[in-house]
PDB file of C-alpha atoms in Angstrom:
ATOM      1  CA  UNK A  24      47.587 -22.443  -4.604  1.00 70.00           C
ATOM      2  CA  UNK A  25      50.029 -20.710  -2.238  1.00 86.00           C
ATOM      3  CA  UNK A  26      49.474 -20.146   1.469  1.00 89.00           C
ATOM      4  CA  UNK A  27      48.826 -16.407   1.029  1.00 89.00           C
ATOM      5  CA  UNK A  28      45.911 -17.077  -1.353  1.00 90.00           C
ATOM      6  CA  UNK A  29      44.464 -19.723   0.967  1.00 92.00           C
ATOM      7  CA  UNK A  30      44.717 -17.362   3.941  1.00 93.00           C
ATOM      8  CA  UNK A  31      42.998 -14.595   1.977  1.00 91.00           C
ATOM      9  CA  UNK A  32      40.136 -16.895   0.931  1.00 92.00           C
ATOM     10  CA  UNK A  33      39.638 -18.205   4.484  1.00 94.00           C
ATOM     11  CA  UNK A  34      39.644 -14.690   5.955  1.00 94.00           C
ATOM     12  CA  UNK A  35      37.092 -13.488   3.369  1.00 93.00           C
ATOM     13  CA  UNK A  36      34.729 -16.373   4.113  1.00 91.00           C
ATOM     14  CA  UNK A  37      35.110 -16.036   7.881  1.00 94.00           C
ATOM     15  CA  UNK A  38      34.693 -12.259   7.710  1.00 92.00           C
ATOM     16  CA  UNK A  39      31.590 -12.450   5.520  1.00 88.00           C
ATOM     17  CA  UNK A  40      30.083 -15.167   7.695  1.00 88.00           C
ATOM     18  CA  UNK A  41      30.633 -13.259  10.949  1.00 89.00           C
ATOM     19  CA  UNK A  42      29.374 -10.057   9.320  1.00 88.00           C
ATOM     20  CA  UNK A  43      26.052 -11.688   8.432  1.00 85.00           C
ATOM     21  CA  UNK A  44      25.696 -13.364  11.830  1.00 86.00           C
ATOM     22  CA  UNK A  45      26.159 -10.098  13.724  1.00 87.00           C
ATOM     23  CA  UNK A  46      24.011  -8.234  11.197  1.00 87.00           C
ATOM     24  CA  UNK A  47      21.127 -10.633  11.797  1.00 84.00           C
ATOM     25  CA  UNK A  48      21.450 -10.206  15.559  1.00 86.00           C
ATOM     26  CA  UNK A  49      21.304  -6.418  15.166  1.00 86.00           C
ATOM     27  CA  UNK A  50      18.366  -6.472  12.764  1.00 85.00           C
ATOM     28  CA  UNK A  51      16.385  -8.890  14.919  1.00 84.00           C
ATOM     29  CA  UNK A  52      16.972  -6.689  17.948  1.00 84.00           C
ATOM     30  CA  UNK A  53      16.082  -3.420  16.160  1.00 86.00           C
ATOM     31  CA  UNK A  54      15.057  -3.559  12.464  1.00 85.00           C
ATOM     32  CA  UNK A  55      15.362   0.233  12.103  1.00 86.00           C
ATOM     33  CA  UNK A  56      19.131   0.297  12.612  1.00 89.00           C
ATOM     34  CA  UNK A  57      19.850   0.117   8.862  1.00 89.00           C
ATOM     35  CA  UNK A  58      20.924   3.760   8.517  1.00 91.00           C
ATOM     36  CA  UNK A  59      23.060   3.568  11.664  1.00 93.00           C
ATOM     37  CA  UNK A  60      24.780   0.410  10.380  1.00 92.00           C
ATOM     38  CA  UNK A  61      25.443   2.030   6.993  1.00 92.00           C
ATOM     39  CA  UNK A  62      26.768   5.219   8.584  1.00 95.00           C
ATOM     40  CA  UNK A  63      29.057   3.272  10.937  1.00 95.00           C
ATOM     41  CA  UNK A  64      30.416   1.265   8.011  1.00 93.00           C
ATOM     42  CA  UNK A  65      31.148   4.424   6.005  1.00 95.00           C
ATOM     43  CA  UNK A  66      32.851   6.167   8.947  1.00 97.00           C
ATOM     44  CA  UNK A  67      35.052   3.161   9.714  1.00 96.00           C
ATOM     45  CA  UNK A  68      36.213   2.739   6.095  1.00 96.00           C
ATOM     46  CA  UNK A  69      36.724   6.499   5.669  1.00 96.00           C
ATOM     47  CA  UNK A  70      38.947   6.635   8.773  1.00 97.00           C
ATOM     48  CA  UNK A  71      40.871   3.538   7.649  1.00 96.00           C
ATOM     49  CA  UNK A  72      41.366   5.062   4.181  1.00 96.00           C
ATOM     50  CA  UNK A  73      42.440   8.405   5.618  1.00 96.00           C
ATOM     51  CA  UNK A  74      45.202   6.680   7.595  1.00 96.00           C
ATOM     52  CA  UNK A  75      46.405   3.922   5.268  1.00 95.00           C
ATOM     53  CA  UNK A  76      45.387   5.048   1.749  1.00 95.00           C
ATOM     54  CA  UNK A  77      45.399   8.841   1.785  1.00 95.00           C
ATOM     55  CA  UNK A  78      48.189   9.048   4.396  1.00 95.00           C
ATOM     56  CA  UNK A  79      46.297  11.955   5.963  1.00 95.00           C
ATOM     57  CA  UNK A  80      46.067  13.707   2.582  1.00 91.00           C
ATOM     58  CA  UNK A  81      49.743  13.274   1.695  1.00 94.00           C
ATOM     59  CA  UNK A  82      49.276  10.529  -0.931  1.00 94.00           C
ATOM     60  CA  UNK A  83      48.512  11.882  -4.438  1.00 93.00           C
ATOM     61  CA  UNK A  84      45.085  11.076  -5.901  1.00 93.00           C
ATOM     62  CA  UNK A  85      45.119   9.328  -9.285  1.00 94.00           C
ATOM     63  CA  UNK A  86      41.443   9.538 -10.268  1.00 94.00           C
ATOM     64  CA  UNK A  87      39.953  13.090 -10.443  1.00 92.00           C
ATOM     65  CA  UNK A  88      37.222  13.975  -7.967  1.00 91.00           C
ATOM     66  CA  UNK A  89      34.867  14.810 -10.840  1.00 90.00           C
ATOM     67  CA  UNK A  90      34.935  11.154 -11.895  1.00 91.00           C
ATOM     68  CA  UNK A  91      33.978  10.100  -8.398  1.00 93.00           C
ATOM     69  CA  UNK A  92      30.787  12.186  -8.196  1.00 92.00           C
ATOM     70  CA  UNK A  93      28.531   9.826 -10.160  1.00 91.00           C
ATOM     71  CA  UNK A  94      30.171   6.795  -8.567  1.00 93.00           C
ATOM     72  CA  UNK A  95      29.650   8.202  -5.067  1.00 93.00           C
ATOM     73  CA  UNK A  96      25.988   8.989  -5.784  1.00 93.00           C
ATOM     74  CA  UNK A  97      25.261   5.462  -7.051  1.00 93.00           C
ATOM     75  CA  UNK A  98      27.261   3.850  -4.262  1.00 93.00           C
ATOM     76  CA  UNK A  99      25.577   5.864  -1.508  1.00 94.00           C
ATOM     77  CA  UNK A 100      22.043   5.181  -2.754  1.00 94.00           C
ATOM     78  CA  UNK A 101      22.803   1.468  -3.198  1.00 94.00           C
ATOM     79  CA  UNK A 102      24.294   1.133   0.288  1.00 92.00           C
ATOM     80  CA  UNK A 103      21.424   2.970   1.967  1.00 91.00           C
ATOM     81  CA  UNK A 104      18.818   0.885   0.132  1.00 92.00           C
ATOM     82  CA  UNK A 105      20.567  -2.378   1.011  1.00 90.00           C
ATOM     83  CA  UNK A 106      20.329  -1.687   4.739  1.00 87.00           C
ATOM     84  CA  UNK A 107      17.039   0.243   4.676  1.00 88.00           C
ATOM     85  CA  UNK A 108      15.141  -2.827   3.431  1.00 89.00           C
ATOM     86  CA  UNK A 109      15.392  -4.391   6.894  1.00 87.00           C
ATOM     87  CA  UNK A 110      12.688  -1.915   7.918  1.00 85.00           C
ATOM     88  CA  UNK A 111      10.347  -3.730   5.508  1.00 87.00           C
ATOM     89  CA  UNK A 112      10.372  -7.218   7.083  1.00 80.00           C
ATOM     90  CA  UNK A 113      13.148  -8.513   4.817  1.00 86.00           C
ATOM     91  CA  UNK A 114      15.017 -11.304   6.687  1.00 84.00           C
ATOM     92  CA  UNK A 115      18.815 -11.433   6.467  1.00 84.00           C
ATOM     93  CA  UNK A 116      18.954 -14.839   4.686  1.00 82.00           C
ATOM     94  CA  UNK A 117      16.590 -13.603   1.967  1.00 85.00           C
ATOM     95  CA  UNK A 118      18.607 -10.388   1.748  1.00 87.00           C
ATOM     96  CA  UNK A 119      21.778 -12.407   1.104  1.00 83.00           C
ATOM     97  CA  UNK A 120      20.125 -14.698  -1.452  1.00 83.00           C
ATOM     98  CA  UNK A 121      18.370 -11.863  -3.266  1.00 81.00           C
ATOM     99  CA  UNK A 122      21.569  -9.853  -3.644  1.00 80.00           C
ATOM    100  CA  UNK A 123      23.158 -12.786  -5.430  1.00 77.00           C
ATOM    101  CA  UNK A 124      20.711 -11.892  -8.209  1.00 77.00           C
ATOM    102  CA  UNK A 125      23.275  -9.333  -9.351  1.00 85.00           C
ATOM    103  CA  UNK A 126      24.164 -11.828 -12.082  1.00 85.00           C
ATOM    104  CA  UNK A 127      20.973 -11.195 -14.019  1.00 88.00           C
ATOM    105  CA  UNK A 128      21.041  -7.424 -13.454  1.00 91.00           C
ATOM    106  CA  UNK A 129      24.663  -7.271 -14.606  1.00 91.00           C
ATOM    107  CA  UNK A 130      23.715  -9.225 -17.716  1.00 92.00           C
ATOM    108  CA  UNK A 131      20.721  -6.988 -18.465  1.00 92.00           C
ATOM    109  CA  UNK A 132      22.712  -3.781 -17.978  1.00 92.00           C
ATOM    110  CA  UNK A 133      25.593  -5.217 -20.019  1.00 91.00           C
ATOM    111  CA  UNK A 134      23.237  -5.946 -22.919  1.00 93.00           C
ATOM    112  CA  UNK A 135      21.526  -2.538 -22.747  1.00 92.00           C
ATOM    113  CA  UNK A 136      24.515  -0.258 -22.077  1.00 92.00           C
ATOM    114  CA  UNK A 137      27.596  -2.141 -23.262  1.00 87.00           C
ATOM    115  CA  UNK A 138      25.845  -4.052 -26.076  1.00 89.00           C
ATOM    116  CA  UNK A 139      27.430  -7.283 -24.883  1.00 90.00           C
ATOM    117  CA  UNK A 140      26.604 -10.704 -26.291  1.00 90.00           C
ATOM    118  CA  UNK A 141      26.314 -13.772 -24.087  1.00 91.00           C
ATOM    119  CA  UNK A 142      26.362 -17.466 -24.901  1.00 92.00           C
ATOM    120  CA  UNK A 143      23.342 -19.707 -24.358  1.00 92.00           C
ATOM    121  CA  UNK A 144      25.089 -21.466 -21.454  1.00 92.00           C
ATOM    122  CA  UNK A 145      25.506 -18.153 -19.611  1.00 89.00           C
ATOM    123  CA  UNK A 146      21.856 -17.261 -20.185  1.00 90.00           C
ATOM    124  CA  UNK A 147      20.800 -20.681 -18.901  1.00 92.00           C
ATOM    125  CA  UNK A 148      23.006 -20.396 -15.808  1.00 89.00           C
ATOM    126  CA  UNK A 149      21.616 -16.961 -14.919  1.00 88.00           C
ATOM    127  CA  UNK A 150      18.035 -18.126 -15.486  1.00 88.00           C
ATOM    128  CA  UNK A 151      18.536 -21.120 -13.160  1.00 90.00           C
ATOM    129  CA  UNK A 152      20.065 -18.933 -10.425  1.00 86.00           C
ATOM    130  CA  UNK A 153      17.269 -16.372 -10.824  1.00 85.00           C
ATOM    131  CA  UNK A 154      14.651 -19.136 -10.582  1.00 87.00           C
ATOM    132  CA  UNK A 155      16.208 -20.257  -7.293  1.00 86.00           C
ATOM    133  CA  UNK A 156      16.109 -16.697  -5.959  1.00 83.00           C
ATOM    134  CA  UNK A 157      12.457 -16.379  -7.018  1.00 82.00           C
ATOM    135  CA  UNK A 158      11.571 -19.628  -5.212  1.00 86.00           C
ATOM    136  CA  UNK A 159      13.315 -18.477  -2.009  1.00 81.00           C
ATOM    137  CA  UNK A 160      11.534 -15.126  -2.228  1.00 77.00           C
ATOM    138  CA  UNK A 161       8.102 -16.745  -2.654  1.00 79.00           C
ATOM    139  CA  UNK A 162       8.711 -19.161   0.236  1.00 81.00           C
ATOM    140  CA  UNK A 163       9.886 -16.287   2.426  1.00 72.00           C
ATOM    141  CA  UNK A 164       6.721 -14.314   1.672  1.00 66.00           C
ATOM    142  CA  UNK A 165       4.547 -17.175   2.880  1.00 62.00           C
ATOM    143  CA  UNK A 166       6.486 -18.006   6.040  1.00 55.00           C
ATOM    144  CA  UNK A 167       6.466 -14.636   7.777  1.00 51.00           C
ATOM    145  CA  UNK A 168       4.975 -14.479  11.249  1.00 48.00           C
ATOM    146  CA  UNK A 169       3.240 -11.428  12.605  1.00 43.00           C
ATOM    147  CA  UNK A 170       5.531  -9.987  15.264  1.00 45.00           C
ATOM    148  CA  UNK A 171       4.555  -6.480  16.226  1.00 45.00           C
ATOM    149  CA  UNK A 172       4.561  -5.460  19.872  1.00 41.00           C
ATOM    150  CA  UNK A 173       3.066  -2.043  19.135  1.00 43.00           C
ATOM    151  CA  UNK A 174       0.303  -3.158  16.781  1.00 45.00           C
ATOM    152  CA  UNK A 175      -3.259  -2.111  17.499  1.00 49.00           C
ATOM    153  CA  UNK A 176      -5.006  -5.233  18.780  1.00 46.00           C
ATOM    154  CA  UNK A 177      -8.360  -3.920  17.541  1.00 48.00           C
ATOM    155  CA  UNK A 178      -7.197  -4.403  13.931  1.00 49.00           C
ATOM    156  CA  UNK A 179      -7.980  -7.878  12.577  1.00 54.00           C
ATOM    157  CA  UNK A 180      -4.952 -10.122  12.016  1.00 61.00           C
ATOM    158  CA  UNK A 181      -5.793 -10.429   8.316  1.00 70.00           C
ATOM    159  CA  UNK A 182      -5.464  -6.663   7.903  1.00 73.00           C
ATOM    160  CA  UNK A 183      -2.173  -6.687   9.813  1.00 72.00           C
ATOM    161  CA  UNK A 184      -0.836  -9.444   7.590  1.00 77.00           C
ATOM    162  CA  UNK A 185      -1.992  -7.597   4.455  1.00 79.00           C
ATOM    163  CA  UNK A 186      -0.204  -4.466   5.641  1.00 83.00           C
ATOM    164  CA  UNK A 187       2.939  -6.455   6.420  1.00 82.00           C
ATOM    165  CA  UNK A 188       2.820  -8.106   3.000  1.00 86.00           C
ATOM    166  CA  UNK A 189       2.506  -4.669   1.362  1.00 89.00           C
ATOM    167  CA  UNK A 190       5.612  -3.353   3.116  1.00 89.00           C
ATOM    168  CA  UNK A 191       7.455  -6.604   2.392  1.00 88.00           C
ATOM    169  CA  UNK A 192       6.753  -6.083  -1.318  1.00 90.00           C
ATOM    170  CA  UNK A 193       8.089  -2.518  -1.008  1.00 92.00           C
ATOM    171  CA  UNK A 194      11.267  -4.017   0.462  1.00 91.00           C
ATOM    172  CA  UNK A 195      11.581  -6.417  -2.484  1.00 90.00           C
ATOM    173  CA  UNK A 196      11.163  -3.495  -4.906  1.00 93.00           C
ATOM    174  CA  UNK A 197      13.888  -1.560  -3.074  1.00 93.00           C
ATOM    175  CA  UNK A 198      16.202  -4.582  -3.209  1.00 92.00           C
ATOM    176  CA  UNK A 199      15.573  -4.938  -6.943  1.00 93.00           C
ATOM    177  CA  UNK A 200      16.269  -1.229  -7.482  1.00 95.00           C
ATOM    178  CA  UNK A 201      19.482  -1.605  -5.502  1.00 94.00           C
ATOM    179  CA  UNK A 202      20.591  -4.508  -7.709  1.00 93.00           C
ATOM    180  CA  UNK A 203      20.148  -2.485 -10.911  1.00 94.00           C
ATOM    181  CA  UNK A 204      21.890   0.557  -9.429  1.00 95.00           C
ATOM    182  CA  UNK A 205      24.757  -1.670  -8.308  1.00 93.00           C
ATOM    183  CA  UNK A 206      25.074  -3.124 -11.814  1.00 94.00           C
ATOM    184  CA  UNK A 207      25.111   0.373 -13.327  1.00 94.00           C
ATOM    185  CA  UNK A 208      27.717   1.430 -10.780  1.00 94.00           C
ATOM    186  CA  UNK A 209      29.917  -1.519 -11.783  1.00 92.00           C
ATOM    187  CA  UNK A 210      29.779  -0.480 -15.431  1.00 93.00           C
ATOM    188  CA  UNK A 211      30.627   3.124 -14.572  1.00 94.00           C
ATOM    189  CA  UNK A 212      33.481   1.998 -12.335  1.00 93.00           C
ATOM    190  CA  UNK A 213      34.806  -0.179 -15.155  1.00 91.00           C
ATOM    191  CA  UNK A 214      34.872   2.843 -17.455  1.00 93.00           C
ATOM    192  CA  UNK A 215      36.824   4.833 -14.846  1.00 94.00           C
ATOM    193  CA  UNK A 216      39.379   2.057 -14.496  1.00 93.00           C
ATOM    194  CA  UNK A 217      39.828   1.925 -18.261  1.00 93.00           C
ATOM    195  CA  UNK A 218      40.726   5.623 -18.311  1.00 94.00           C
ATOM    196  CA  UNK A 219      42.835   5.841 -15.160  1.00 94.00           C
ATOM    197  CA  UNK A 220      43.835   2.280 -14.307  1.00 94.00           C
ATOM    198  CA  UNK A 221      42.695   0.193 -11.347  1.00 92.00           C
ATOM    199  CA  UNK A 222      43.068   1.835  -7.948  1.00 94.00           C
ATOM    200  CA  UNK A 223      40.651  -0.100  -5.712  1.00 92.00           C
ATOM    201  CA  UNK A 224      41.951   1.225  -2.371  1.00 94.00           C
ATOM    202  CA  UNK A 225      41.656   4.820  -3.524  1.00 95.00           C
ATOM    203  CA  UNK A 226      38.163   4.223  -4.913  1.00 94.00           C
ATOM    204  CA  UNK A 227      37.092   2.498  -1.688  1.00 95.00           C
ATOM    205  CA  UNK A 228      38.302   5.434   0.394  1.00 96.00           C
ATOM    206  CA  UNK A 229      36.841   8.256  -1.692  1.00 96.00           C
ATOM    207  CA  UNK A 230      33.459   6.603  -2.321  1.00 95.00           C
ATOM    208  CA  UNK A 231      32.968   6.250   1.434  1.00 95.00           C
ATOM    209  CA  UNK A 232      34.539   9.543   2.510  1.00 96.00           C
ATOM    210  CA  UNK A 233      32.703  11.690  -0.061  1.00 95.00           C
ATOM    211  CA  UNK A 234      29.397  10.024   0.846  1.00 95.00           C
ATOM    212  CA  UNK A 235      29.534  11.020   4.528  1.00 96.00           C
ATOM    213  CA  UNK A 236      27.966  14.520   4.110  1.00 95.00           C
ATOM    214  CA  UNK A 237      24.849  12.919   2.586  1.00 94.00           C
ATOM    215  CA  UNK A 238      24.081  11.257   5.924  1.00 95.00           C
ATOM    216  CA  UNK A 239      23.003  14.660   7.244  1.00 96.00           C
ATOM    217  CA  UNK A 240      19.586  13.857   5.775  1.00 93.00           C
ATOM    218  CA  UNK A 241      19.409  10.768   8.005  1.00 93.00           C
ATOM    219  CA  UNK A 242      20.838  12.448  11.110  1.00 95.00           C
ATOM    220  CA  UNK A 243      17.597  12.352  13.170  1.00 95.00           C
ATOM    221  CA  UNK A 244      17.110   8.647  12.445  1.00 93.00           C
ATOM    222  CA  UNK A 245      20.772   7.843  13.183  1.00 94.00           C
ATOM    223  CA  UNK A 246      20.771   9.807  16.451  1.00 95.00           C
ATOM    224  CA  UNK A 247      17.496   8.178  17.505  1.00 94.00           C
ATOM    225  CA  UNK A 248      18.856   4.677  16.930  1.00 93.00           C
ATOM    226  CA  UNK A 249      22.145   5.449  18.661  1.00 94.00           C
ATOM    227  CA  UNK A 250      20.016   6.129  21.725  1.00 94.00           C
ATOM    228  CA  UNK A 251      18.007   2.942  21.201  1.00 92.00           C
ATOM    229  CA  UNK A 252      21.152   0.838  20.785  1.00 89.00           C
ATOM    230  CA  UNK A 253      22.794   2.364  23.878  1.00 91.00           C
ATOM    231  CA  UNK A 254      19.716   1.529  25.964  1.00 90.00           C
ATOM    232  CA  UNK A 255      19.294  -1.978  24.572  1.00 87.00           C
ATOM    233  CA  UNK A 256      20.203  -5.111  26.499  1.00 84.00           C
ATOM    234  CA  UNK A 257      23.509  -6.863  25.877  1.00 82.00           C
ATOM    235  CA  UNK A 258      23.134  -9.643  23.311  1.00 76.00           C
ATOM    236  CA  UNK A 259      24.621 -12.958  24.395  1.00 76.00           C
ATOM    237  CA  UNK A 260      26.059 -15.193  21.681  1.00 70.00           C
ATOM    238  CA  UNK A 261      25.842 -18.976  22.107  1.00 70.00           C
ATOM    239  CA  UNK A 262      29.542 -19.479  21.312  1.00 63.00           C
ATOM    240  CA  UNK A 263      30.657 -16.846  23.819  1.00 54.00           C
ATOM    241  CA  UNK A 264      28.229 -17.549  26.669  1.00 52.00           C
TER     242      UNK A 264
END
């Protein structure tokens, strides 16, 4: 393995690790920042793509915009759901583990849509991974602590816990929906690449840029949490303090 490949692998692992560390800090501080985080991500990638991929509109587009419409819709809904679930008491570690369940959703969608056939060893591998995800999910559901500064103290703790469990289950349902939408998006993206060839940088740019107008529906929530974040205390990190 050459040095360029090793550098790429190290940077991916470091980047993903830091991303999840900072994400957990943000979510712990304010669980409702999901839409703001998603919007910030989309703006950053759209600006980066405008400069380096589109060359400020000078670079020719290979894939027609009409082919991007379905892809953008699936991608936007999936991204919003993935960050919205933090509003439903879904911890970041469970979020990471649960999203690795894309293996089983990809297999199910491949069987249904693409009529693929899989070997017994692949089925067994996916079942074992899915069993691990199920165990982590069950353990997570039983280890949650009630942490609500604004809760009505006249409501019995059992009712509060029941309500929290209900919303946690809603979060799990949203995560599951996101996994299936992501699998369907992958299949659709594969069909686009078969027709027009692989252009990952272009697809990355247009899926984020074309999704930005849809955030108008979340504008009040985004503006509200910009204010909350600006008024929040500075978070100190153990490594930097």
